Structure formats: C-alpha cells, structure tokens
PDB file of C-alpha atoms in Angstrom:
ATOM      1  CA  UNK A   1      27.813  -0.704  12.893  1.00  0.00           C
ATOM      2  CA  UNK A   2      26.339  -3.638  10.415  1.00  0.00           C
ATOM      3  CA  UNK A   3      26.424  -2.539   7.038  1.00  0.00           C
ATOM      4  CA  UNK A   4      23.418  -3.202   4.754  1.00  0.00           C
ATOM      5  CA  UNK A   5      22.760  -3.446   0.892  1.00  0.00           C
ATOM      6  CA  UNK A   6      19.295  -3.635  -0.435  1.00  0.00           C
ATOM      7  CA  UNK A   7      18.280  -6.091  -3.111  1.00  0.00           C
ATOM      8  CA  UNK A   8      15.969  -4.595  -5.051  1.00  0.00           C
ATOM      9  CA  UNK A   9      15.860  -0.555  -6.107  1.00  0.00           C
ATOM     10  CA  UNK A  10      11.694  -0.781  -6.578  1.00  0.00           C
ATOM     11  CA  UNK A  11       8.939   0.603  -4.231  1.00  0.00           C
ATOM     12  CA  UNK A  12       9.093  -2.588  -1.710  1.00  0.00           C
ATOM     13  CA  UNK A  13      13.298  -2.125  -1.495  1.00  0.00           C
ATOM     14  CA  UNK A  14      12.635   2.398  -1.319  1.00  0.00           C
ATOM     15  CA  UNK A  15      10.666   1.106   1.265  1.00  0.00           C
ATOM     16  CA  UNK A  16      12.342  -0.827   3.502  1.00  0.00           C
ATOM     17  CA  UNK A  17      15.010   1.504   3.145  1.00  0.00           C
ATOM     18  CA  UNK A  18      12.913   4.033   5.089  1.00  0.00           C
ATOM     19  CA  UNK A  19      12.958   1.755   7.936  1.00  0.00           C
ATOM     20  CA  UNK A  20      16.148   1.244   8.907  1.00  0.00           C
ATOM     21  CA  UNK A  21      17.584   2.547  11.938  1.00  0.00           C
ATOM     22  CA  UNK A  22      20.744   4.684  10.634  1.00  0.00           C
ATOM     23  CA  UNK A  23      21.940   4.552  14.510  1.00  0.00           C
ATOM     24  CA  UNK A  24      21.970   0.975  14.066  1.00  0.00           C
ATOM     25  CA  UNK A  25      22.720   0.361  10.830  1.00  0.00           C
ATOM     26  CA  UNK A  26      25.199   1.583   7.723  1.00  0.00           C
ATOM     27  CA  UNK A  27      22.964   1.463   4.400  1.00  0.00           C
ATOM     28  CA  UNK A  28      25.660   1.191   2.063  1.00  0.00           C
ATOM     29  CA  UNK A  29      22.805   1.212  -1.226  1.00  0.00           C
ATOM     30  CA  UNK A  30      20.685  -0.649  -3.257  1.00  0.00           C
ATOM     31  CA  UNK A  31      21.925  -3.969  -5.713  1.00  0.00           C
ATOM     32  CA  UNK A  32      19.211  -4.051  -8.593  1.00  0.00           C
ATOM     33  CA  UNK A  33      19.457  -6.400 -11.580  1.00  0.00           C
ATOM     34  CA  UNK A  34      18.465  -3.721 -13.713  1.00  0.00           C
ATOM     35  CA  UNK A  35      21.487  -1.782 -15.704  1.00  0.00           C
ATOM     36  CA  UNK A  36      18.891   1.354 -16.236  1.00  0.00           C
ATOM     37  CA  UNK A  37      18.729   1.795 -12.454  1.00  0.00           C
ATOM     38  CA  UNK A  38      22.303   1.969 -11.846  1.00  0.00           C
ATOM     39  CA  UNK A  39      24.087   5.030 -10.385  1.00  0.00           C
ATOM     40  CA  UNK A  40      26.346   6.546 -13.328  1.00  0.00           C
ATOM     41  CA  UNK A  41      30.284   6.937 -12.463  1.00  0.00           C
ATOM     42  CA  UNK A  42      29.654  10.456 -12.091  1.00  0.00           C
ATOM     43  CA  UNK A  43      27.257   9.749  -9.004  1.00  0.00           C
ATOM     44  CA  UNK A  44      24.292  10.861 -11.121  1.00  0.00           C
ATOM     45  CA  UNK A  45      21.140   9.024 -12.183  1.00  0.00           C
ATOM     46  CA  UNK A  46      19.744   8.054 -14.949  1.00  0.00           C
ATOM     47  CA  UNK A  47      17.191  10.278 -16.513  1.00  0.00           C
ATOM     48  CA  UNK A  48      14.576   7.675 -16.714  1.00  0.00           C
ATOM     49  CA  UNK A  49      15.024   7.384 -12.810  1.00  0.00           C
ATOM     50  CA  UNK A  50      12.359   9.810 -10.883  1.00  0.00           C
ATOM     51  CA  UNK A  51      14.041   8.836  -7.376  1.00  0.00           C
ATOM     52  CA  UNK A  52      16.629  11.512  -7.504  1.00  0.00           C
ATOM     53  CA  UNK A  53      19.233  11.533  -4.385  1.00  0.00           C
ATOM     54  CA  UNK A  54      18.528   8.444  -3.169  1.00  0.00           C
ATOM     55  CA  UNK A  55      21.533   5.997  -2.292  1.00  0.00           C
ATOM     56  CA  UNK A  56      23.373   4.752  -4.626  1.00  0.00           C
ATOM     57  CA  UNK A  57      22.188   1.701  -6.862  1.00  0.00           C
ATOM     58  CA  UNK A  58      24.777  -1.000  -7.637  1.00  0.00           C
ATOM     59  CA  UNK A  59      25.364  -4.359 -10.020  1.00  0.00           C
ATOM     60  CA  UNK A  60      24.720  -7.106  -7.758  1.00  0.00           C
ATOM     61  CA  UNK A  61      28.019  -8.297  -8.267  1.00  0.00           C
ATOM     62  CA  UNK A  62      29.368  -4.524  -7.026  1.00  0.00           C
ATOM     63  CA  UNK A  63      27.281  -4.749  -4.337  1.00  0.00           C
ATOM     64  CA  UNK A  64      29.005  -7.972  -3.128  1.00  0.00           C
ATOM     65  CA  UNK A  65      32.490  -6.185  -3.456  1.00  0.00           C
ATOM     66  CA  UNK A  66      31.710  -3.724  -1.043  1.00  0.00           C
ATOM     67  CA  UNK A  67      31.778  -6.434   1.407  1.00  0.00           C
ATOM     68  CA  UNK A  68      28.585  -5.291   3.213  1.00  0.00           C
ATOM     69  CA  UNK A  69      27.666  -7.521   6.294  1.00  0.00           C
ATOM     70  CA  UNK A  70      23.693  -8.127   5.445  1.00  0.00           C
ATOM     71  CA  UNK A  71      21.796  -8.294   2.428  1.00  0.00           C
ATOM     72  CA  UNK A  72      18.259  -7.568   2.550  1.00  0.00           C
ATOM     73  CA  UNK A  73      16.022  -8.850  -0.310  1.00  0.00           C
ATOM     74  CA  UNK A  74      12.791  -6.623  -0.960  1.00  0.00           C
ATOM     75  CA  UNK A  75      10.978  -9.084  -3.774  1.00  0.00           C
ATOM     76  CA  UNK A  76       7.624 -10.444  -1.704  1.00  0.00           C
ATOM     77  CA  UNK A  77       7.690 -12.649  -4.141  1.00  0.00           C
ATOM     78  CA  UNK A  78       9.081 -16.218  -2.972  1.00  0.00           C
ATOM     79  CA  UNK A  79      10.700 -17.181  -6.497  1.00  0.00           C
ATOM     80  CA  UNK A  80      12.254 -13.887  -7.234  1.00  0.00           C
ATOM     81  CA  UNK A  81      13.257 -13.470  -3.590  1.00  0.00           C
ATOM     82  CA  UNK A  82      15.009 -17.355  -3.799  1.00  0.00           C
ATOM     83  CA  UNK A  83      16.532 -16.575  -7.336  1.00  0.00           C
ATOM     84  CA  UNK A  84      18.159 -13.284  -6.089  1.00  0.00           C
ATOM     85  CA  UNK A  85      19.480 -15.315  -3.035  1.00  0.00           C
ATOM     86  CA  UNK A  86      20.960 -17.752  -5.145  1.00  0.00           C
ATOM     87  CA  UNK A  87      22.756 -15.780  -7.259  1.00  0.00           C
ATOM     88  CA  UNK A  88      24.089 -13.897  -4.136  1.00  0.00           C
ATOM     89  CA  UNK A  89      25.821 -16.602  -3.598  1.00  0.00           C
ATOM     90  CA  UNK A  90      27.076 -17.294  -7.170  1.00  0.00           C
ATOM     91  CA  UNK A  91      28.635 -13.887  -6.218  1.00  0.00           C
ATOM     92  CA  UNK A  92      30.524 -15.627  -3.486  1.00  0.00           C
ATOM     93  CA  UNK A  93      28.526 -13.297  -0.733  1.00  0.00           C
ATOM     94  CA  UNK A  94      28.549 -15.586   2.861  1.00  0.00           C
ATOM     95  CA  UNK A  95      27.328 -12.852   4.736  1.00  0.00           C
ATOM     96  CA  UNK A  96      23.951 -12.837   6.127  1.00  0.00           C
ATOM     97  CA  UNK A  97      20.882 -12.558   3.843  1.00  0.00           C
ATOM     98  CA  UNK A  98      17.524 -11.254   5.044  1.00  0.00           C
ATOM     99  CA  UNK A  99      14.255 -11.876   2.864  1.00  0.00           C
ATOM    100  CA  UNK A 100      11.105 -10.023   3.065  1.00  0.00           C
ATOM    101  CA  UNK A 101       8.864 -12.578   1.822  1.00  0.00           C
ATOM    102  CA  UNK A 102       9.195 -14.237   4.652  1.00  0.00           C
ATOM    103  CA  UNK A 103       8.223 -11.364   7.291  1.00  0.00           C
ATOM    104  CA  UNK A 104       5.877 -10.054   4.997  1.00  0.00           C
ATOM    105  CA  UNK A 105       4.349 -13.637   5.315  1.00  0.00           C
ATOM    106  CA  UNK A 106       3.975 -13.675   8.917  1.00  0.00           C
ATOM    107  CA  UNK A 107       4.114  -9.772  10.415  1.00  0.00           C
ATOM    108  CA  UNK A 108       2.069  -7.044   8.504  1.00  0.00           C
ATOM    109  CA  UNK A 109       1.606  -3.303  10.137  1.00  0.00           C
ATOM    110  CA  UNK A 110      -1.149  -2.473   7.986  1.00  0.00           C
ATOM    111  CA  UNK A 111      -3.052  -5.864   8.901  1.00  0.00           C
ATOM    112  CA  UNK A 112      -2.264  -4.892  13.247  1.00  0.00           C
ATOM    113  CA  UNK A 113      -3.030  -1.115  12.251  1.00  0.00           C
ATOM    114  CA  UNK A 114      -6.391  -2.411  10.749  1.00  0.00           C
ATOM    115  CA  UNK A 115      -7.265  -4.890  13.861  1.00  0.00           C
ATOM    116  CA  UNK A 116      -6.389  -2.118  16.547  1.00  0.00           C
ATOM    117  CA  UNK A 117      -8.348   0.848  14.659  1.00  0.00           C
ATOM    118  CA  UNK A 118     -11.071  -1.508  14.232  1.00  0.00           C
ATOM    119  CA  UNK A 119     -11.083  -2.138  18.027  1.00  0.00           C
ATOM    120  CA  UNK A 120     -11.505   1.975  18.414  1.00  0.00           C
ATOM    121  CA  UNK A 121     -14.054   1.864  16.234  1.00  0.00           C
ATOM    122  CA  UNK A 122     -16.320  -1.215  17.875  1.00  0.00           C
ATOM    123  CA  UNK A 123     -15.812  -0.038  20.941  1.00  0.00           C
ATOM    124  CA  UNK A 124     -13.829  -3.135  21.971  1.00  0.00           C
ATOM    125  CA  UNK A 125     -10.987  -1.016  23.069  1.00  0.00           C
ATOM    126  CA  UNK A 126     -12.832   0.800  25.674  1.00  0.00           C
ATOM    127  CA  UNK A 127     -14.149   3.731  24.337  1.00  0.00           C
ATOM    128  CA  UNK A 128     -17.484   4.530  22.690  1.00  0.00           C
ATOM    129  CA  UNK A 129     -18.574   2.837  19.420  1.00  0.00           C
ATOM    130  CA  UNK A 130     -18.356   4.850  16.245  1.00  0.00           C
ATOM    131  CA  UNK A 131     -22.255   4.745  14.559  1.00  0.00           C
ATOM    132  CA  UNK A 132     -22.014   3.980  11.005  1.00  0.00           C
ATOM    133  CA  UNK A 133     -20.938   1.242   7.983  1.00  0.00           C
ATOM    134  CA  UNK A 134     -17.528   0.263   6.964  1.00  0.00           C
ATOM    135  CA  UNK A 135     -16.888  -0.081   3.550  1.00  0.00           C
ATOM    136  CA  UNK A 136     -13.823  -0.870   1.477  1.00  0.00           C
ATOM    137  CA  UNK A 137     -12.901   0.757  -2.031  1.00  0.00           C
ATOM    138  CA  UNK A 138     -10.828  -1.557  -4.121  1.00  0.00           C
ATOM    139  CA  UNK A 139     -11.047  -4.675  -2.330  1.00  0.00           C
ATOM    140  CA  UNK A 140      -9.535  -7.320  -5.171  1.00  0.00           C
ATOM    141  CA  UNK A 141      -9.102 -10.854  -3.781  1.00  0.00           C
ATOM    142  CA  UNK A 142     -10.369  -9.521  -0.362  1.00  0.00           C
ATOM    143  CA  UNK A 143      -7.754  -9.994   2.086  1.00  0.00           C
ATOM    144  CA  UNK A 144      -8.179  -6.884   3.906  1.00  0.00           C
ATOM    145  CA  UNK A 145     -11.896  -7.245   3.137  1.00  0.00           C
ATOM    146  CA  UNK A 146     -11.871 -10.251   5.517  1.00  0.00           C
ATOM    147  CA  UNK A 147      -9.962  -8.802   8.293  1.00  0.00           C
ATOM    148  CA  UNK A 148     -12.632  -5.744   8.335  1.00  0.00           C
ATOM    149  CA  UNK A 149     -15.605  -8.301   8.208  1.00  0.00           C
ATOM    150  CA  UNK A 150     -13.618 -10.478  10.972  1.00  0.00           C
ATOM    151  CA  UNK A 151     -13.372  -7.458  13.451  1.00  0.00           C
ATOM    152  CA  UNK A 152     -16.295  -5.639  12.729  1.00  0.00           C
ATOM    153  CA  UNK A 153     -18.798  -8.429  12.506  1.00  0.00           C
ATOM    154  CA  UNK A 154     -21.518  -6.294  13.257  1.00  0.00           C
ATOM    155  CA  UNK A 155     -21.080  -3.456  10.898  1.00  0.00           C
ATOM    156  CA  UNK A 156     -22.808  -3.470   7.567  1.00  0.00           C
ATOM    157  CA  UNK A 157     -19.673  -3.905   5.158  1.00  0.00           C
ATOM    158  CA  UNK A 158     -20.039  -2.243   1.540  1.00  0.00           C
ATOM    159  CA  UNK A 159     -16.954  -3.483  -0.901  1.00  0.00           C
ATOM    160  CA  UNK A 160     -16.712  -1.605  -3.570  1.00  0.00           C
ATOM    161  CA  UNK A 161     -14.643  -3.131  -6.930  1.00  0.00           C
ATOM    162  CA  UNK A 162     -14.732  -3.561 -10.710  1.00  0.00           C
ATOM    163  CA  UNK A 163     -13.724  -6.668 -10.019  1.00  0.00           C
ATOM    164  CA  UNK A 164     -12.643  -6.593 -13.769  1.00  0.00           C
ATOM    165  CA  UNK A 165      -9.210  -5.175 -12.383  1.00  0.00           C
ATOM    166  CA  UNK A 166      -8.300  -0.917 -13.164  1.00  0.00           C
ATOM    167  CA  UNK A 167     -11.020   0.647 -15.532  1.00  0.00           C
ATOM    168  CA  UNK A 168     -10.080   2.443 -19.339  1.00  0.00           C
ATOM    169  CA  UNK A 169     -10.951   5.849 -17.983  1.00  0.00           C
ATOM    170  CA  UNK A 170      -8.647   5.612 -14.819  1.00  0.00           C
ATOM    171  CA  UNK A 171      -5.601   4.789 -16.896  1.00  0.00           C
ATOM    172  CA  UNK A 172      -5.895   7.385 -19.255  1.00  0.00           C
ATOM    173  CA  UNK A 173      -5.465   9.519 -15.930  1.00  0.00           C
ATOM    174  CA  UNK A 174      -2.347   8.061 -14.824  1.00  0.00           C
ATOM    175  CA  UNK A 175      -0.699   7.769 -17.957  1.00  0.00           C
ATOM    176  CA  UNK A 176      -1.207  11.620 -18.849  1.00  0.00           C
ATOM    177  CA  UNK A 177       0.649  12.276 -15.725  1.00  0.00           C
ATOM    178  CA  UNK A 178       2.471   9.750 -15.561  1.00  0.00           C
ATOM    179  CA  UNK A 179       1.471   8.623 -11.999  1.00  0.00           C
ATOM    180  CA  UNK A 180       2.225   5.031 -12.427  1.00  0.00           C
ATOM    181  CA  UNK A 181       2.763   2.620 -15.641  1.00  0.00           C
ATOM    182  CA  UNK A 182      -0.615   0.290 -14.480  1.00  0.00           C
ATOM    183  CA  UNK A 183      -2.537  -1.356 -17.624  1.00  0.00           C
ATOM    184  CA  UNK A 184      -6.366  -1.518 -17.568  1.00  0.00           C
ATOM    185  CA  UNK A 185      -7.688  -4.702 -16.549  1.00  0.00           C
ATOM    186  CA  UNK A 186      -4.646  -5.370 -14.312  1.00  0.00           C
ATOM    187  CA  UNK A 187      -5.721  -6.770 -10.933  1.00  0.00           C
ATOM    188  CA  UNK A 188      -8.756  -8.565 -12.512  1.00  0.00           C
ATOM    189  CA  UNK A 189      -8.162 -12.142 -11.271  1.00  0.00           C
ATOM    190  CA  UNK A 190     -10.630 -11.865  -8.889  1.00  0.00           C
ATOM    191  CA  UNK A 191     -14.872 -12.287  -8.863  1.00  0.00           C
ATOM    192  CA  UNK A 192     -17.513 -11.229  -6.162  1.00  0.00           C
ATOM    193  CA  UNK A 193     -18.009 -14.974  -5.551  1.00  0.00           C
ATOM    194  CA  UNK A 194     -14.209 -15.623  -4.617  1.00  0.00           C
ATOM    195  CA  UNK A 195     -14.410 -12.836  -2.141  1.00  0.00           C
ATOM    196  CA  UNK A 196     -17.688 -13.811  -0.660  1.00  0.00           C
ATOM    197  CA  UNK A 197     -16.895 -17.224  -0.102  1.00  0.00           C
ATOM    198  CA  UNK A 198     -13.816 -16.031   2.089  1.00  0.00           C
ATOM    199  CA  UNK A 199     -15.464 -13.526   3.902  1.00  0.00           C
ATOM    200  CA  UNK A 200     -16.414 -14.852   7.758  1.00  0.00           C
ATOM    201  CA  UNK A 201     -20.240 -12.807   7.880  1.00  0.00           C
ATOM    202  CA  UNK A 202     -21.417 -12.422   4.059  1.00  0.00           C
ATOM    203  CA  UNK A 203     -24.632 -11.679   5.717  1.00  0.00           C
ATOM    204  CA  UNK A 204     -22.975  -8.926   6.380  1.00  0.00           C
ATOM    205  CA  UNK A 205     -21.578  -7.283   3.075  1.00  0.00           C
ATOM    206  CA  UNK A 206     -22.976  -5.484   0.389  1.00  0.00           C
ATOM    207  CA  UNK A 207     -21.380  -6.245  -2.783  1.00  0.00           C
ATOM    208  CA  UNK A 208     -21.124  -2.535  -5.117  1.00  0.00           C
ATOM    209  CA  UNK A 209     -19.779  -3.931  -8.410  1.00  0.00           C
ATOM    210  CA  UNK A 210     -18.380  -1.442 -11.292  1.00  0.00           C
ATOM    211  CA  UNK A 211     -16.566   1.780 -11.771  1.00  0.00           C
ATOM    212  CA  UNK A 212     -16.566   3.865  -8.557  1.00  0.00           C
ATOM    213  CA  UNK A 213     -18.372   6.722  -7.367  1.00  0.00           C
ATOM    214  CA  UNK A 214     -20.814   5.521  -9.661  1.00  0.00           C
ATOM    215  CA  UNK A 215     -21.447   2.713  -7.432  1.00  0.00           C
ATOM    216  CA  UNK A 216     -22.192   4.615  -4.338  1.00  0.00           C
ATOM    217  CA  UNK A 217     -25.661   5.564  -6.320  1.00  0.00           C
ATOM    218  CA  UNK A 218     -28.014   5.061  -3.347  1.00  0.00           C
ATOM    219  CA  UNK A 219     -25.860   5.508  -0.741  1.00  0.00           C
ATOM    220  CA  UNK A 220     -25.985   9.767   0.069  1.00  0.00           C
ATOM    221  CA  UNK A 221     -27.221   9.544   3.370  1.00  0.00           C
ATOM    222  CA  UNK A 222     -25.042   6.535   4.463  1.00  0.00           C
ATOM    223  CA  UNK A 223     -22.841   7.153   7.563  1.00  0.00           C
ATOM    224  CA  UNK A 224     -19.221   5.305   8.108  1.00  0.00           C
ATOM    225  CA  UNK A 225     -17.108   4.548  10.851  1.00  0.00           C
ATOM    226  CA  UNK A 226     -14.227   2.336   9.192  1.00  0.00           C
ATOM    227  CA  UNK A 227     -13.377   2.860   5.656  1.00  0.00           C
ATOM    228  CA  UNK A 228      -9.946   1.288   3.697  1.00  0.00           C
ATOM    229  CA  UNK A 229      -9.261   2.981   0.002  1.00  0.00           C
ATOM    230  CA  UNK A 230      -7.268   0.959  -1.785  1.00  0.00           C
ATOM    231  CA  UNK A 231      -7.903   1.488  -5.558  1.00  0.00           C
ATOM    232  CA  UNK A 232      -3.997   2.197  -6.167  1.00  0.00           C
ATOM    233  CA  UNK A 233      -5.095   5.096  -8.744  1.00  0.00           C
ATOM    234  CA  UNK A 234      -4.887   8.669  -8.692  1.00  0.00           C
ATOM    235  CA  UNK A 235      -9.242   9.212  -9.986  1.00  0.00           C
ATOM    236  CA  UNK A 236     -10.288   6.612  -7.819  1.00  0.00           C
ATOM    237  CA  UNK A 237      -8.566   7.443  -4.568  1.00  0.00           C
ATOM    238  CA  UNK A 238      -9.840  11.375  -4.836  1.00  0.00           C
ATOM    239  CA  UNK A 239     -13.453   9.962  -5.500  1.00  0.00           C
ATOM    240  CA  UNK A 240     -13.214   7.491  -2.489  1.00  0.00           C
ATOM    241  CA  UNK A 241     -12.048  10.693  -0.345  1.00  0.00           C
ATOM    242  CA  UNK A 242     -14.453  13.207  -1.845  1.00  0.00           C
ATOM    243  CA  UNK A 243     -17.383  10.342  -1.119  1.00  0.00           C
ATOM    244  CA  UNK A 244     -16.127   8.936   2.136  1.00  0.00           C
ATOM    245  CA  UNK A 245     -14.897  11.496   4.193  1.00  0.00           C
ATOM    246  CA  UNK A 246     -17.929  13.813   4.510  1.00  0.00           C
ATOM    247  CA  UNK A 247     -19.772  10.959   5.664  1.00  0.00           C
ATOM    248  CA  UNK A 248     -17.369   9.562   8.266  1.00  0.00           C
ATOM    249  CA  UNK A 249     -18.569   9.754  11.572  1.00  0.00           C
ATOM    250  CA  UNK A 250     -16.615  11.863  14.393  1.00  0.00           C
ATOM    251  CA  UNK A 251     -13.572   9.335  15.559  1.00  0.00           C
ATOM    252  CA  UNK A 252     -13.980   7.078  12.617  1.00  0.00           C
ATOM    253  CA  UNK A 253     -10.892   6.297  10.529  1.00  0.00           C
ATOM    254  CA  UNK A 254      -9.687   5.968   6.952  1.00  0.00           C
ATOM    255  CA  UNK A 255      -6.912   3.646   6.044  1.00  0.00           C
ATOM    256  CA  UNK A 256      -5.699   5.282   2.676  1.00  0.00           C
ATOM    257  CA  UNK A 257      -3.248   2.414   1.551  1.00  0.00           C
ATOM    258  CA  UNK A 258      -0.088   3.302  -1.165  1.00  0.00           C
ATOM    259  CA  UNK A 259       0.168   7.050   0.074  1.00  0.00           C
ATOM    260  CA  UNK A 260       3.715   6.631   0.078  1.00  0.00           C
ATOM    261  CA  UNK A 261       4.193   4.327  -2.749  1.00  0.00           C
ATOM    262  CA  UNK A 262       6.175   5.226  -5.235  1.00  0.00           C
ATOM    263  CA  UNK A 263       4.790   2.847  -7.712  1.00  0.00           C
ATOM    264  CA  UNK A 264       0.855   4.323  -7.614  1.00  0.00           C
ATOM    265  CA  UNK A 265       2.422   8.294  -6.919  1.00  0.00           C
ATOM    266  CA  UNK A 266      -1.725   9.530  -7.912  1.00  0.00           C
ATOM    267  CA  UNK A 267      -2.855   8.281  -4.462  1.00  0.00           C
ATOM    268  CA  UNK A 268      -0.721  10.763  -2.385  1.00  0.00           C
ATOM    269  CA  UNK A 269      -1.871  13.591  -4.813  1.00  0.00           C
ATOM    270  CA  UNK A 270      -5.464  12.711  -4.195  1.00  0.00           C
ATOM    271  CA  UNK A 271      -5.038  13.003  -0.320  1.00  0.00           C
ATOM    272  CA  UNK A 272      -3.326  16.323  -0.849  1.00  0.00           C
ATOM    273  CA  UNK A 273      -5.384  17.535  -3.613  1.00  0.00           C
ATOM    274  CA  UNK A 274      -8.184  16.874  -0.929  1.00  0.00           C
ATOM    275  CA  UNK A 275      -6.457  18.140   1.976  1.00  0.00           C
ATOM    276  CA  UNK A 276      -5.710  21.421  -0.196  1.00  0.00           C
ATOM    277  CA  UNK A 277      -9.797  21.454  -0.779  1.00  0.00           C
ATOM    278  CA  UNK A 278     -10.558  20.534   2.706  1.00  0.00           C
ATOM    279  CA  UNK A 279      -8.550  24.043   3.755  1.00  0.00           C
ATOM    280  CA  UNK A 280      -9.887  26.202   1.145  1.00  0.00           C
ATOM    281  CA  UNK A 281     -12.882  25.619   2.613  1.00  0.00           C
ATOM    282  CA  UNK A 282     -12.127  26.894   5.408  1.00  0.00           C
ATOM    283  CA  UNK A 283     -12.561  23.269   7.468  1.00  0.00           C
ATOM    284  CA  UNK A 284      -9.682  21.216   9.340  1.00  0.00           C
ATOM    285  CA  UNK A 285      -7.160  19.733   7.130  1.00  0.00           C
ATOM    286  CA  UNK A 286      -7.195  15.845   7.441  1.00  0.00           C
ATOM    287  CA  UNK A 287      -5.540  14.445  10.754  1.00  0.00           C
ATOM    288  CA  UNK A 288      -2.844  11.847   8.618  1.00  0.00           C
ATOM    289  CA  UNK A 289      -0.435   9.490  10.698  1.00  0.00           C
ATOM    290  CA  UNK A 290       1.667   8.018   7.839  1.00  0.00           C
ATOM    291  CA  UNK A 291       2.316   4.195   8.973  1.00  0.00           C
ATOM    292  CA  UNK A 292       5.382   2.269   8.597  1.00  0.00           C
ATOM    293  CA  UNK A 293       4.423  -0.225   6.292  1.00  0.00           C
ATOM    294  CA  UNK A 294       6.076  -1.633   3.126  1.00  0.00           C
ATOM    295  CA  UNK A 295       2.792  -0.102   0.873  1.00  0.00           C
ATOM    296  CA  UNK A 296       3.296   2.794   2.580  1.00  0.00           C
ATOM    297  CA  UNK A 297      -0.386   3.621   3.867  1.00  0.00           C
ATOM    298  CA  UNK A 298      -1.379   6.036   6.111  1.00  0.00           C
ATOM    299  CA  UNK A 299      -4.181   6.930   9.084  1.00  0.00           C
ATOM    300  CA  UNK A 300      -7.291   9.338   8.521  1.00  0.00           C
ATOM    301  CA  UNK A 301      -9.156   9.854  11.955  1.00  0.00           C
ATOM    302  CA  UNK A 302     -12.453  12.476  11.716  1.00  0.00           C
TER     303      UNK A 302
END
C-alpha cells in the first residue's frame, strides 16, 4: 500500500485528504511549514487549531523521515507549490511528488458538475427544460460566470457582486463568530467591465452591482432554473438561499460552492440554518449531494 504525506495542513490539503482512497492508499499525515500547526509530542493539537482529530501534522523535514512513498502538494498556487517542491528535495526526499496546481489547472469537478447540471437544466440532456433565469451570487473575475453563460446561452443570466470585494457589514458577521478570518474589500480586483468582456453572450446578462439581497430589488416575481452562490460568507450565502430557493423552479439546481470549506465555515451554517427553517415549516428539507471537489461545494435540486 503507497504511503502518502500531504503538503500543506490548510483547506485545499483537509481537502484532498478527503479524497483518498484508504484501500489504496496509507495517509501517513500532513507536512505544513507552519510550527503552530504541528501535532504536540503528546499527540494533541494546538489550541489555536479548530481541526481537532485529524492526522497528524509534521515539520517538513519529519515528514521526509517517515520515508513516505508520495508527496502530494495542496498549494494551487504555482510558486508556492514549486517552492515547497524544492525544498522537498533540499530534504533529500526522491520519492514521487504530486502537485495540485497542475490538476487543478486542467480537471475541475465543480466546472463538469456545472456543464452536466446545466445540460439537465436546458434540456440538452434529454429531459424537459427547466423555465426560468440563472443567476450567479458572487461572481468575482467571472470564471464560473462564463461557463453558465457558455451552456446556457439562452437563459437570461443575472450576476450579482460588489465587485468592490466582501462588504463592512458581512465581516463584522464572520468575525463575531469567528467563521473565517476574511478582510473587507478582499476579492475586489475585479470590475463589471472585466467580467463582461469575458463573458461569450453579454446580451445575455444582467449586471446587479452592490451589497446583496439589496440588489435583487425588482426581481420578486423572477423564476430560476440554474443558480451558483458563491459569496464565501456566512450573511450572504443565507440571503442568496432565503432569495433563491423559493423561486427555483421544480428540477432546477443550486450549486452552493465552499459548503465544506473549512476556510469560509458561515456557508455550511447558512445551508443548515436554512434547511433547519425549511423543516420548521413544515416543507421538504433541501435535496444536498455534497460534491467531491477541492472547495468543497455541494448540489441543491428543487
């Protein structure tokens, strides 16, 4: 059985983690650069660590000694993911070394879950069309933006965005419950013109600019049929739910992206905040397929 170490003891490497195959593979721990992350002698954590009883987290150089037979490098970043590789090898490792950055490059679930969902929903797979909009909450530089204007060319597309990256009023949120450590105006390298000029039908799209639900003003009696929230933040993703869902048409989908993140923990307490309503209620509780995906997103069908 091949024995694995992960490089990297964030969200992407907790992750990948997930997806190994434990009948295939020995997951020996994680190798993280940071001291603060390490496992203590005892076998305990440190306090500042919220991932209690996950594997253990090593030195890089420790790591190495336990003479594992891959190393798998979760940075998606291409510098960070060359550095780490290089000093792998300052620490005289000449086993195999994996990288995400490049498969994250060239294979993304989310992007295939997004294509094949979007085929349900035209009507391109076989089955009837779904009547209504799509619309996208948090859409930032507009990559999956483009892939819902690209296979739903004839839906009216709504992107919603401060494009002025996370708003004051959200962070206040997250940082009294410490649901993630974002800072306002992160994510705000980005304009409605960038994302427009990408976009494959901007005849199509309806640009909704500012702090969301406030955005939707207009829009009450609008009916969807494909809808991605991806506003990483706890206020945001219960307002996109509380908005959307209602008026999602019968067989349309949400794509709720960073439900399983660890980094942005406020989006999986919107969904079950808003299951938890939905059942109160006395209506269905949401219909969730969690996908495999390194952002950990998940699969809303009406």
């Amino acid at each position: 059985m091949k024995k694995i170490v992960i490089a990297g003891a964030g969200n992407m490497g907790l992750s990948a983690a997930r997806l190994l195959d434990p009948n295939r593979v020995e997951f020996l721990g994680f190798a993280d650069n940071d001291p603060g992350k390490w496992t203590k002698e005892d076998g305990s954590y440190p306090e500042q660590d919220d991932a209690a009883g996950k594997p253990p987290v090593f030195s890089i150089q420790t790591a190495v000694d336990l003479a594992p037979d891959e190393f798998i490098i979760s940075a998606i970043d291409k510098e960070r993911s060359r550095a780490i590789a290089e000093q792998l090898k300052v620490c005289r490792f000449y086993g195999n070394i994996m990288s995400l950055h490049e498969l994250y490059e060239d294979f993304d679930i989310r992007s295939r879950c997004t294509k094949e969902l979007a085929d349900r929903v035209s009507g391109a797979a076989g089955l009837p069309e779904i009547p209504g909009a799509a619309a996208e909450l948090g859409v930032y530089k507009g990559d999956i933006a483009w892939q819902i204007n690209y296979f739903l060319p004839e839906k009216q597309f709504y992107l919603f965005d401060t494009f002025e990256g996370f708003a004051e009023s959200d962070i206040k949120i997250e940082k009294a419950y410490a649901l993630s450590s974002a800072e306002v105006g992160e994510f705000s390298d980005t304009s409605v013109g960038e994302v427009l000029q990408r976009l494959p039908h901007p005849e199509k799209c309806h640009i909704r600019k500012g702090h969301f639900p406030e955005t939707a003003a207009g829009l009450a009696h609008a009916e969807f049929a494909f809808v991605s929230i991806d506003p990483d933040l706890y206020e945001p993703a219960l307002a996109g739910l509380e908005f959307f869902y209602p008026r999602l048409n019968e067989g349309g989908v949400l794509i709720v992206h960073d439900y399983n993140n660890t980094q942005y923990k406020g989006v999986r307490q919107a969904v079950k905040e808003y299951d938890q309503k939905l059942i109160a209620m006395g209506e269905k509780p949401l219909k969730l397929v969690p996908l495999g995906d390194l952002h950990g997103s998940c699969v809303i069908i009406k």
